[in-house]
Amino acid sequence: MVNNSIESYSSSIEADVYVSNFDVETDEALKVEDWMTDRASFDVYSQYLQLEQEEALKVEDWMIDDTTFDHWTFQFTEETESPLELEDWMTSDKVWNR
């Protein structure tokens, strides 16, 4: 049979830590600058939310003057087509019963 006894080995190491080995560091106080509190610096979508005001549309004289549009006369001609004719293949049983 196998001996499964476990022996524990304990080791004790004393470590003396001297406070003089560590430097105590302090950070400078943070200063709040103007750009840090400016909302426009961080709100990138605010530029899209600004509503633009446009001037009201006005009817100008050239818009209602008939002489402005006289050169746009179109000649409309009635288009004539030849009448449709029925051809043999359109009614052929050989074409449509394959």
PDB file of C-alpha atoms in Angstrom:
ATOM      1  CA  MET A   1       0.000   0.000   0.000  1.00  0.00           C
ATOM      2  CA  VAL A   2       1.032   3.528  -0.601  1.00  0.00           C
ATOM      3  CA  ASN A   3       1.654   5.918   2.230  1.00  0.00           C
ATOM      4  CA  ASN A   4      -0.223   9.110   1.437  1.00  0.00           C
ATOM      5  CA  SER A   5       0.768  11.066   4.452  1.00  0.00           C
ATOM      6  CA  ILE A   6       1.398  14.716   3.793  1.00  0.00           C
ATOM      7  CA  GLU A   7       3.910  16.528   5.824  1.00  0.00           C
ATOM      8  CA  SER A   8       3.625  20.247   6.026  1.00  0.00           C
ATOM      9  CA  TYR A   9       6.736  22.244   5.870  1.00  0.00           C
ATOM     10  CA  SER A  10       6.356  25.598   7.475  1.00  0.00           C
ATOM     11  CA  SER A  11       8.800  28.316   6.982  1.00  0.00           C
ATOM     12  CA  SER A  12       8.651  31.594   8.707  1.00  0.00           C
ATOM     13  CA  ILE A  13      10.476  34.524   7.263  1.00  0.00           C
ATOM     14  CA  GLU A  14      10.475  37.757   9.053  1.00  0.00           C
ATOM     15  CA  ALA A  15      10.752  40.766   6.875  1.00  0.00           C
ATOM     16  CA  ASP A  16      11.457  44.055   8.419  1.00  0.00           C
ATOM     17  CA  VAL A  17      10.082  46.881   6.387  1.00  0.00           C
ATOM     18  CA  TYR A  18      11.543  50.209   7.109  1.00  0.00           C
ATOM     19  CA  VAL A  19       9.359  53.241   6.490  1.00  0.00           C
ATOM     20  CA  SER A  20      12.407  55.202   5.535  1.00  0.00           C
ATOM     21  CA  ASN A  21      12.717  53.182   2.314  1.00  0.00           C
ATOM     22  CA  PHE A  22       9.509  54.708   0.932  1.00  0.00           C
ATOM     23  CA  ASP A  23       9.060  58.270  -0.205  1.00  0.00           C
ATOM     24  CA  VAL A  24       5.689  59.798   0.464  1.00  0.00           C
ATOM     25  CA  GLU A  25       4.578  61.480  -2.728  1.00  0.00           C
ATOM     26  CA  THR A  26       1.783  63.943  -3.077  1.00  0.00           C
ATOM     27  CA  ASP A  27       0.175  65.246  -6.232  1.00  0.00           C
ATOM     28  CA  GLU A  28      -0.446  68.881  -6.859  1.00  0.00           C
ATOM     29  CA  ALA A  29      -4.007  70.046  -6.494  1.00  0.00           C
ATOM     30  CA  LEU A  30      -5.886  69.893  -9.788  1.00  0.00           C
ATOM     31  CA  LYS A  31      -6.938  73.181 -11.294  1.00  0.00           C
ATOM     32  CA  VAL A  32     -10.189  73.575 -13.191  1.00  0.00           C
ATOM     33  CA  GLU A  33      -9.606  75.407 -16.434  1.00  0.00           C
ATOM     34  CA  ASP A  34     -12.195  77.212 -18.545  1.00  0.00           C
ATOM     35  CA  TRP A  35     -12.280  74.627 -21.338  1.00  0.00           C
ATOM     36  CA  MET A  36     -13.056  71.901 -18.796  1.00  0.00           C
ATOM     37  CA  THR A  37     -16.364  73.494 -17.865  1.00  0.00           C
ATOM     38  CA  ASP A  38     -17.299  74.618 -21.369  1.00  0.00           C
ATOM     39  CA  ARG A  39     -20.147  72.400 -22.539  1.00  0.00           C
ATOM     40  CA  ALA A  40     -19.323  72.947 -26.214  1.00  0.00           C
ATOM     41  CA  SER A  41     -15.976  71.209 -25.750  1.00  0.00           C
ATOM     42  CA  PHE A  42     -17.648  67.904 -24.945  1.00  0.00           C
ATOM     43  CA  ASP A  43     -21.060  68.084 -26.600  1.00  0.00           C
ATOM     44  CA  VAL A  44     -20.186  67.202 -30.199  1.00  0.00           C
ATOM     45  CA  TYR A  45     -23.819  66.803 -31.238  1.00  0.00           C
ATOM     46  CA  SER A  46     -24.918  70.254 -30.127  1.00  0.00           C
ATOM     47  CA  GLN A  47     -23.927  71.705 -33.486  1.00  0.00           C
ATOM     48  CA  TYR A  48     -26.504  69.493 -35.192  1.00  0.00           C
ATOM     49  CA  LEU A  49     -29.305  70.533 -32.873  1.00  0.00           C
ATOM     50  CA  GLN A  50     -29.063  74.231 -33.576  1.00  0.00           C
ATOM     51  CA  LEU A  51     -32.032  75.418 -35.545  1.00  0.00           C
ATOM     52  CA  GLU A  52     -31.373  77.618 -38.510  1.00  0.00           C
ATOM     53  CA  GLN A  53     -33.622  80.477 -39.397  1.00  0.00           C
ATOM     54  CA  GLU A  54     -34.093  81.216 -43.057  1.00  0.00           C
ATOM     55  CA  GLU A  55     -35.619  84.278 -44.570  1.00  0.00           C
ATOM     56  CA  ALA A  56     -39.189  84.011 -45.759  1.00  0.00           C
ATOM     57  CA  LEU A  57     -39.545  83.368 -49.463  1.00  0.00           C
ATOM     58  CA  LYS A  58     -40.519  86.388 -51.526  1.00  0.00           C
ATOM     59  CA  VAL A  59     -42.108  86.552 -54.947  1.00  0.00           C
ATOM     60  CA  GLU A  60     -39.919  88.664 -57.161  1.00  0.00           C
ATOM     61  CA  ASP A  61     -40.983  90.600 -60.236  1.00  0.00           C
ATOM     62  CA  TRP A  62     -39.251  88.311 -62.728  1.00  0.00           C
ATOM     63  CA  MET A  63     -41.190  85.341 -61.354  1.00  0.00           C
ATOM     64  CA  ILE A  64     -44.552  86.724 -62.412  1.00  0.00           C
ATOM     65  CA  ASP A  65     -43.435  88.426 -65.618  1.00  0.00           C
ATOM     66  CA  ASP A  66     -44.751  86.551 -68.664  1.00  0.00           C
ATOM     67  CA  THR A  67     -41.903  87.736 -70.875  1.00  0.00           C
ATOM     68  CA  THR A  68     -39.442  85.824 -68.731  1.00  0.00           C
ATOM     69  CA  PHE A  69     -40.915  82.523 -69.804  1.00  0.00           C
ATOM     70  CA  ASP A  70     -41.766  83.270 -73.442  1.00  0.00           C
ATOM     71  CA  HIS A  71     -38.721  81.455 -74.785  1.00  0.00           C
ATOM     72  CA  TRP A  72     -40.005  78.219 -73.263  1.00  0.00           C
ATOM     73  CA  THR A  73     -42.651  77.589 -75.853  1.00  0.00           C
ATOM     74  CA  PHE A  74     -42.895  73.949 -76.759  1.00  0.00           C
ATOM     75  CA  GLN A  75     -44.315  72.576 -79.934  1.00  0.00           C
ATOM     76  CA  PHE A  76     -46.564  69.692 -79.080  1.00  0.00           C
ATOM     77  CA  THR A  77     -47.253  67.351 -81.965  1.00  0.00           C
ATOM     78  CA  GLU A  78     -49.650  64.511 -81.905  1.00  0.00           C
ATOM     79  CA  GLU A  79     -47.852  61.250 -82.346  1.00  0.00           C
ATOM     80  CA  THR A  80     -49.390  58.776 -84.722  1.00  0.00           C
ATOM     81  CA  GLU A  81     -48.695  55.078 -84.590  1.00  0.00           C
ATOM     82  CA  SER A  82     -49.541  52.380 -87.031  1.00  0.00           C
ATOM     83  CA  PRO A  83     -52.290  50.031 -85.857  1.00  0.00           C
ATOM     84  CA  LEU A  84     -51.239  46.766 -84.271  1.00  0.00           C
ATOM     85  CA  GLU A  85     -51.413  43.689 -86.445  1.00  0.00           C
ATOM     86  CA  LEU A  86     -51.920  40.136 -85.358  1.00  0.00           C
ATOM     87  CA  GLU A  87     -49.186  37.819 -86.619  1.00  0.00           C
ATOM     88  CA  ASP A  88     -49.376  34.058 -87.148  1.00  0.00           C
ATOM     89  CA  TRP A  89     -46.947  33.073 -84.395  1.00  0.00           C
ATOM     90  CA  MET A  90     -49.040  34.927 -81.809  1.00  0.00           C
ATOM     91  CA  THR A  91     -51.894  32.462 -82.208  1.00  0.00           C
ATOM     92  CA  SER A  92     -49.937  29.356 -83.075  1.00  0.00           C
ATOM     93  CA  ASP A  93     -50.551  26.313 -80.865  1.00  0.00           C
ATOM     94  CA  LYS A  94     -47.044  25.070 -81.579  1.00  0.00           C
ATOM     95  CA  VAL A  95     -45.495  28.135 -79.907  1.00  0.00           C
ATOM     96  CA  TRP A  96     -47.687  28.212 -76.816  1.00  0.00           C
ATOM     97  CA  ASN A  97     -48.103  24.479 -76.096  1.00  0.00           C
ATOM     98  CA  ARG A  98     -44.518  23.390 -75.679  1.00  0.00           C
TER      99      ARG A  98
END
